[in-house]
């Protein structure tokens, strides 16, 4: 659906909510001591601070209560259950505030129940003060945030989700009217596409009809379309399927107005879209919640990993400089998620100014002929890697065999261009000869290691590698990433290293 929260807002809101809740508990502890001491907070603030000794009073009481340890477990769970961070369930400010109230109320109810059976010594007054302060802080910072959004509304309009309506018939016009009525602050309708030559160049419901369905891909790339609503009739069943595939290949999220047809897409679900019932085909690749968890783990694990491997990187860098002239790091243009190019970092394993034509010919033949190791090596099996590559240095052979040359890609992970786990990013000349279904492997962030790198590496055909990448995307989970990361070192030891 259109009203999805950004990953930045989800992570930011979660951190603020958790810190604000812990702060509310801390303040509630101090206030409880003040109230029970029959002191006035406004008139005797100095006396209260003196009596509530930092060393002798409230820290000891905090250590004796399990509340501080239960909150990080209970609060995030109920915030997820009530969809506080789900833009489809908190689509308006009123709904978000209501979901926060319900989530906090339920969480406090569960907390008091747990304390009743485990730690009855917790002050009831503390719980009552905490409930009030928690609701005050969590709802309060959102009111401040909403006020900030209201004064920056002009800037937000330029960041609205851009929508294309495919089909300019009666249903398409109704969709445009309803979206303009219910979601005008969140989306911007760009235009219609329709195959009727008589309609092209006209305006319907205030929006232009800019071309036919054959121009879908070009239009989405030129105007950065985020969403497309398909309103084609039943007789255009095949055109609808073709358009949906083209749009998802371009990284566009597709909404379909229901009709009497059958669609087979993963992640499809019946949703409401601006007051209209639609079949949501799902976002291409990973969902918003999956991306948020994946990105948080990537940042945490990569930060720790870079600290741990920094001595190793320094040693390898010195060996590379001693072995051959040239820079330590090698930057190569790669194609990332949704076809977006970026610069990928590696430790240099080749001599400088090497010719890429040999590798280009090698890759082109493997992809176009879909060769497996048996065909490539004359029935001897083995790997699809190029053999006896004179471009590789002495140190290069070692760091390639151990996959150490891939470690600088951790910096790409920090920059958000890659993930720890995902399909490998192709070079441009490889991407240029992909079939349409091959490009679906770019529906997820590219990774340092992945499913086929752990299972088979270069011991199957290219098509089979792509199928394993698609299997990873369709079955992605946090635990699958953890499993593949744990399996990667063993795959490297066995000679199946990732990369």
XYZ file of C-alpha atoms in Angstrom:
499
model
C 0.000 0.000 0.000
C 1.009 3.632 -0.455
C 1.380 4.776 3.181
C 4.507 2.797 4.055
C 6.921 4.255 6.590
C 10.536 4.652 5.514
C 13.171 2.412 7.090
C 14.746 5.508 8.652
C 11.478 6.462 10.338
C 10.860 2.907 11.588
C 14.312 2.590 13.148
C 14.275 6.148 14.482
C 10.806 5.783 16.011
C 11.755 2.484 17.638
C 14.895 3.941 19.223
C 13.093 7.077 20.452
C 10.190 5.019 21.862
C 12.486 2.642 23.731
C 14.699 5.397 25.163
C 11.692 7.549 26.067
C 10.043 4.627 27.862
C 13.183 3.867 29.880
C 13.534 7.571 30.685
C 9.882 7.668 31.802
C 10.580 4.762 34.164
C 13.657 6.512 35.538
C 11.692 9.717 36.165
C 8.837 7.726 37.687
C 11.283 6.159 40.163
C 12.570 9.583 41.223
C 9.048 11.015 41.493
C 7.876 8.043 43.565
C 10.622 8.754 46.110
C 9.591 12.420 46.131
C 5.891 11.650 46.617
C 6.515 9.058 49.334
C 8.791 11.566 51.085
C 5.829 14.000 51.076
C 7.933 16.620 49.349
C 6.798 19.124 46.768
C 8.656 18.739 43.465
C 8.066 22.340 42.423
C 8.933 24.055 45.695
C 11.670 21.825 47.082
C 13.533 20.570 44.035
C 16.948 21.037 45.695
C 15.891 19.174 48.808
C 14.534 16.311 46.714
C 17.711 15.949 44.730
C 19.663 15.949 47.977
C 17.439 13.316 49.567
C 17.329 11.123 46.436
C 21.025 10.283 46.611
C 22.468 9.043 43.324
C 24.497 6.420 45.139
C 22.353 5.451 48.117
C 18.729 5.628 46.994
C 17.148 5.143 43.569
C 19.892 3.183 41.723
C 19.618 0.416 44.323
C 15.861 0.277 43.914
C 16.272 0.079 40.155
C 18.643 -2.850 40.435
C 16.143 -4.651 42.667
C 13.284 -4.426 40.186
C 12.972 -6.426 36.951
C 11.027 -3.635 35.248
C 14.065 -2.230 33.427
C 14.784 -5.668 32.006
C 11.203 -6.485 31.045
C 10.431 -3.271 29.143
C 12.882 -3.901 26.215
C 11.184 -7.284 25.770
C 7.504 -6.395 26.200
C 7.231 -2.917 24.618
C 8.691 -3.681 21.136
C 6.529 -6.827 20.917
C 3.229 -5.006 21.460
C 4.282 -2.056 19.322
C 4.748 -4.562 16.507
C 1.454 -6.346 17.284
C -0.523 -3.081 17.141
C 1.276 -1.922 13.969
C 2.711 1.285 15.427
C 5.547 1.186 12.876
C 3.410 -0.211 10.054
C 2.396 2.544 7.651
C -0.538 0.484 6.394
C -2.032 0.239 9.907
C -0.987 3.710 11.108
C -1.898 5.439 7.870
C -3.167 8.595 9.595
C -1.860 10.521 12.572
C -5.010 9.746 14.534
C -4.583 6.007 13.904
C -0.913 6.103 14.883
C -1.664 7.879 18.168
C -4.462 5.406 18.848
C -2.182 2.441 18.148
C 0.471 3.875 20.494
C -2.142 4.266 23.263
C -3.385 0.689 22.790
C 0.137 -0.733 22.614
C 1.294 1.045 25.801
C -1.890 0.147 27.674
C -1.613 -3.523 26.740
C 2.120 -3.619 27.475
C 1.588 -2.112 30.935
C -1.230 -4.607 31.624
C 1.077 -7.508 30.703
C 3.940 -5.990 32.715
C 1.819 -5.698 35.854
C 0.668 -9.289 35.376
C 4.241 -10.524 35.101
C 5.269 -8.524 38.170
C 2.308 -9.868 40.147
C 3.506 -13.432 39.658
C 7.243 -12.763 39.861
C 8.092 -9.608 41.828
C 5.282 -8.237 43.961
C 7.636 -5.822 45.697
C 7.387 -3.338 42.824
C 5.633 -0.167 43.949
C 2.095 0.311 42.571
C 2.616 4.047 42.718
C 5.703 3.623 40.561
C 3.636 1.789 37.925
C 0.905 4.443 37.909
C 3.386 7.306 37.548
C 5.239 5.370 34.855
C 2.048 4.793 32.803
C 1.285 8.509 32.824
C 4.828 9.569 31.924
C 5.215 6.902 29.236
C 2.032 7.916 27.436
C 2.975 11.588 27.862
C 6.439 11.129 26.309
C 5.478 8.706 23.504
C 2.446 10.695 22.425
C 4.185 14.001 23.095
C 7.174 13.489 20.836
C 4.808 12.406 18.076
C 2.789 15.620 18.431
C 6.049 17.545 18.097
C 7.015 15.444 15.074
C 3.615 15.955 13.434
C 3.909 19.705 14.042
C 7.318 19.670 12.364
C 5.826 17.818 9.386
C 3.042 20.368 9.104
C 5.468 23.304 8.860
C 7.600 21.440 6.320
C 4.617 20.268 4.284
C 5.836 22.035 1.144
C 9.080 20.078 1.160
C 7.222 16.830 1.844
C 5.044 17.310 -1.203
C 8.143 17.040 -3.376
C 8.822 13.654 -1.731
C 5.360 12.174 -2.304
C 5.059 8.664 -3.699
C 4.703 8.997 -7.466
C 1.912 6.906 -8.963
C 1.150 5.778 -12.516
C -2.348 4.578 -13.477
C -2.345 1.934 -16.211
C -5.680 1.999 -18.016
C -7.696 5.143 -18.734
C -11.147 3.589 -18.770
C -13.989 4.177 -16.361
C -12.249 2.242 -13.572
C -8.982 4.130 -14.075
C -10.718 7.491 -13.877
C -12.534 6.441 -10.693
C -9.226 5.339 -9.170
C -7.677 8.740 -9.944
C -10.623 10.556 -8.339
C -10.530 8.421 -5.190
C -6.764 8.704 -4.769
C -6.932 12.467 -5.222
C -9.615 12.626 -2.553
C -8.177 10.328 0.116
C -4.398 10.322 -0.384
C -3.494 13.630 -1.998
C -1.006 14.517 0.769
C 0.909 11.254 0.419
C 0.926 10.517 -3.311
C 1.261 12.317 -6.599
C -0.491 10.913 -9.668
C 1.791 11.371 -12.658
C -0.261 10.210 -15.631
C -2.299 7.502 -17.328
C -1.059 4.886 -19.773
C -3.549 3.413 -22.247
C -3.331 1.509 -25.546
C -6.215 3.427 -27.147
C -4.570 5.784 -29.722
C -7.581 8.121 -29.570
C -6.972 8.800 -25.871
C -3.235 9.503 -26.021
C -2.521 13.206 -25.560
C -5.831 13.883 -23.803
C -6.474 14.564 -20.133
C -8.748 12.575 -17.835
C -9.620 13.595 -14.276
C -6.969 16.302 -14.608
C -4.101 13.948 -15.570
C -2.548 13.383 -19.023
C -2.593 10.147 -21.011
C 1.038 9.969 -22.097
C 1.294 6.754 -24.114
C 0.607 3.052 -24.485
C 1.615 0.067 -22.395
C 4.624 -0.581 -24.599
C 6.256 2.503 -23.037
C 5.866 1.359 -19.430
C 9.529 0.655 -18.722
C 10.812 3.882 -20.306
C 8.209 5.982 -18.488
C 8.914 4.459 -15.065
C 12.645 5.053 -15.433
C 12.321 8.620 -16.719
C 9.833 9.820 -14.093
C 10.889 7.645 -11.128
C 7.532 5.940 -10.610
C 7.124 4.370 -7.153
C 3.691 2.746 -7.541
C 1.451 1.665 -10.423
C -2.276 0.916 -10.291
C -3.437 -1.496 -12.999
C -7.061 -0.938 -14.011
C -7.137 -3.012 -17.191
C -10.341 -4.934 -18.056
C -10.738 -8.725 -18.082
C -10.170 -8.968 -21.842
C -6.676 -7.498 -21.349
C -5.595 -10.349 -19.069
C -2.314 -11.094 -20.879
C -1.465 -7.407 -21.235
C -2.008 -6.993 -17.485
C 0.338 -9.862 -16.627
C 2.973 -8.487 -19.007
C 2.618 -4.969 -17.590
C 2.850 -6.229 -13.998
C 6.066 -8.111 -14.758
C 7.605 -5.131 -16.519
C 6.741 -2.832 -13.640
C 8.146 -5.146 -10.982
C 11.312 -5.633 -13.029
C 11.667 -1.844 -12.921
C 11.371 -1.862 -9.118
C 7.830 -0.425 -9.114
C 5.254 -1.650 -6.618
C 2.104 -2.846 -8.362
C -1.525 -2.524 -7.254
C -4.278 -4.280 -9.248
C -7.973 -3.379 -9.127
C -9.670 -6.783 -8.668
C -11.324 -8.424 -11.654
C -12.364 -11.990 -12.491
C -8.888 -13.353 -13.164
C -6.214 -15.352 -11.382
C -2.772 -13.934 -10.604
C 0.165 -15.923 -9.280
C 2.617 -13.594 -7.577
C 4.448 -14.127 -4.270
C 3.452 -11.696 -1.491
C 0.048 -11.025 -3.106
C -2.737 -10.010 -0.704
C -6.118 -8.287 -0.760
C -5.692 -4.713 0.466
C -7.403 -1.351 0.505
C -5.863 1.417 -1.584
C -7.256 4.938 -1.115
C -10.665 3.507 -0.282
C -10.570 1.053 -3.224
C -10.241 -2.749 -2.789
C -7.200 -3.974 -4.705
C -4.964 -7.018 -4.941
C -1.538 -5.968 -3.692
C 1.156 -7.949 -5.527
C 3.653 -7.016 -2.829
C 6.801 -4.956 -3.011
C 9.532 -6.358 -5.278
C 12.092 -8.116 -3.131
C 12.228 -7.702 0.634
C 9.424 -6.138 2.662
C 9.778 -2.998 4.774
C 10.020 -4.819 8.116
C 12.566 -7.271 6.694
C 14.677 -4.417 5.363
C 14.636 -2.615 8.709
C 15.794 -5.700 10.635
C 18.348 -6.585 7.969
C 19.797 -3.066 7.892
C 20.017 -2.820 11.681
C 21.847 -6.151 11.892
C 24.155 -5.202 9.010
C 25.194 -1.978 10.735
C 25.742 -3.664 14.096
C 27.638 -6.714 12.796
C 29.705 -4.739 10.272
C 30.811 -2.149 12.831
C 32.000 -4.875 15.194
C 33.515 -6.899 12.340
C 35.597 -4.025 10.982
C 37.089 -3.425 14.424
C 38.008 -7.106 14.781
C 39.537 -7.559 11.313
C 41.379 -4.227 11.114
C 44.751 -5.817 12.092
C 44.298 -8.460 9.367
C 43.486 -5.785 6.774
C 46.636 -3.876 7.694
C 48.807 -6.994 7.281
C 47.234 -7.932 3.917
C 47.551 -4.327 2.714
C 51.290 -4.418 3.471
C 51.695 -7.735 1.620
C 49.862 -6.388 -1.427
C 52.134 -3.334 -1.578
C 55.251 -5.503 -1.275
C 54.061 -8.025 -3.859
C 53.243 -5.716 -6.782
C 53.027 -1.991 -7.559
C 49.648 -0.344 -7.375
C 46.920 0.591 -4.872
C 45.797 -1.680 -2.047
C 42.101 -1.368 -2.824
C 40.368 -2.045 -6.110
C 37.158 -0.179 -6.963
C 34.880 -1.723 -9.564
C 31.529 -0.571 -10.936
C 28.776 -3.037 -10.037
C 25.004 -3.137 -10.506
C 23.063 -3.108 -7.258
C 19.437 -3.394 -6.189
C 16.905 -2.430 -8.885
C 19.729 -1.871 -11.394
C 21.342 1.032 -9.522
C 25.134 1.146 -10.114
C 27.674 1.668 -7.324
C 31.414 1.298 -6.678
C 32.307 -1.962 -4.941
C 35.526 -2.242 -2.930
C 37.901 -5.206 -2.927
C 41.509 -5.847 -1.953
C 43.509 -5.763 -5.180
C 44.343 -9.286 -6.304
C 45.403 -8.484 -9.878
C 48.140 -6.529 -11.539
C 47.253 -2.926 -12.379
C 45.859 -1.971 -15.810
C 44.687 -5.503 -16.611
C 42.492 -6.125 -19.649
C 38.881 -7.039 -18.804
C 38.139 -8.431 -22.264
C 39.114 -12.004 -21.290
C 36.759 -12.025 -18.328
C 34.019 -10.404 -20.397
C 34.283 -13.144 -23.042
C 34.311 -15.795 -20.303
C 31.207 -14.451 -18.550
C 29.324 -13.832 -21.794
C 29.759 -17.431 -22.903
C 28.768 -18.865 -19.509
C 25.542 -16.823 -19.386
C 24.431 -17.102 -23.015
C 25.199 -20.814 -23.337
C 24.274 -21.576 -19.715
C 27.241 -23.928 -19.354
C 27.707 -26.132 -16.306
C 31.157 -27.273 -15.049
C 30.911 -30.574 -16.940
C 30.383 -28.773 -20.247
C 32.986 -26.105 -19.459
C 35.756 -28.523 -18.492
C 35.087 -31.284 -20.994
C 33.381 -33.687 -18.617
C 35.868 -33.173 -15.767
C 33.507 -31.109 -13.598
C 35.108 -28.680 -11.158
C 34.517 -24.939 -11.248
C 33.404 -22.303 -13.750
C 36.205 -19.963 -12.683
C 38.813 -18.934 -15.228
C 41.885 -21.158 -14.904
C 45.542 -20.059 -15.040
C 44.710 -16.350 -14.962
C 48.068 -14.604 -15.409
C 46.590 -11.310 -14.237
C 46.395 -12.517 -10.602
C 49.327 -11.700 -8.307
C 50.933 -14.119 -5.820
C 49.172 -12.550 -2.865
C 46.053 -12.358 -5.027
C 45.845 -16.161 -5.313
C 45.849 -16.456 -1.518
C 43.315 -13.739 -0.752
C 40.980 -15.016 -3.473
C 41.170 -18.611 -2.245
C 40.336 -17.477 1.285
C 37.846 -14.776 0.183
C 39.842 -12.172 2.139
C 39.720 -9.928 -0.939
C 35.981 -9.472 -0.298
C 36.382 -7.984 3.211
C 36.509 -4.294 2.124
C 32.927 -4.716 0.956
C 32.031 -4.217 4.608
C 32.462 -0.517 3.831
C 29.826 -0.915 1.081
C 27.566 -2.468 3.712
C 28.046 0.534 6.003
C 27.206 2.855 3.102
C 23.968 0.952 2.487
C 24.980 -0.197 -1.015
C 25.296 -3.847 0.002
C 24.239 -6.255 2.733
C 26.151 -9.009 4.476
C 23.934 -11.618 2.799
C 22.353 -11.375 -0.639
C 22.885 -12.028 -4.362
C 26.272 -11.012 -5.726
C 26.215 -7.720 -7.694
C 27.047 -8.188 -11.401
C 29.428 -6.085 -13.473
C 27.740 -3.901 -16.132
C 28.714 -6.071 -19.119
C 27.269 -9.099 -17.323
C 24.043 -7.280 -16.506
C 23.682 -6.110 -20.122
C 23.150 -9.677 -21.365
C 20.766 -10.777 -18.621
C 17.409 -12.193 -19.607
C 14.394 -10.526 -17.963
C 14.041 -13.247 -15.332
C 17.752 -12.992 -14.469
C 17.208 -9.367 -13.424
C 14.861 -10.457 -10.648
C 17.944 -11.365 -8.603
C 18.423 -7.591 -8.208
C 15.189 -7.250 -6.217
C 17.198 -7.468 -2.973
C 20.314 -5.673 -1.720
C 23.451 -7.373 -3.066
C 25.508 -9.274 -0.524
C 29.028 -10.381 0.340
C 27.885 -13.973 0.762
C 24.671 -15.749 -0.165
C 22.814 -18.967 -0.761
C 24.644 -20.217 -3.856
C 28.020 -19.063 -2.562
C 27.559 -21.311 0.471
C 25.923 -24.265 -1.280
C 27.623 -24.543 -4.647
C 29.692 -21.450 -5.501
C 30.880 -21.836 -9.139
C 29.975 -25.515 -9.449
C 26.615 -25.083 -11.233
C 25.388 -23.221 -14.304
C 24.569 -19.518 -14.210
C 20.817 -20.171 -14.468
C 21.007 -22.407 -11.408
C 22.881 -19.685 -9.519
C 20.092 -17.229 -10.351
C 17.448 -19.723 -9.211
C 19.212 -20.019 -5.852
C 19.307 -16.212 -5.572
C 15.552 -16.072 -6.244
C 15.002 -18.828 -3.692
C 16.840 -16.686 -1.146
C 14.759 -13.587 -1.955
C 11.438 -15.439 -1.787
C 12.307 -17.207 1.485
C 14.321 -14.455 3.150
C 14.318 -14.191 6.916
C 16.638 -12.896 9.596
C 17.434 -16.460 10.667
C 18.303 -17.487 7.107
C 20.855 -14.653 7.016
C 22.329 -15.817 10.327
C 22.493 -19.415 9.065
C 24.292 -18.429 5.850
C 26.762 -16.223 7.735
C 27.589 -19.095 10.081
C 28.006 -21.509 7.155
C 30.252 -19.174 5.140
C 33.541 -19.788 7.076
C 33.128 -23.547 6.703
C 32.405 -23.126 2.994
C 35.627 -21.096 2.677
C 37.636 -23.797 4.485
C 36.214 -26.448 2.165
C 37.128 -24.345 -0.863
C 33.610 -23.065 -1.545
C 34.305 -19.552 -0.297
C 31.769 -16.815 -0.822
C 32.437 -14.318 -3.557
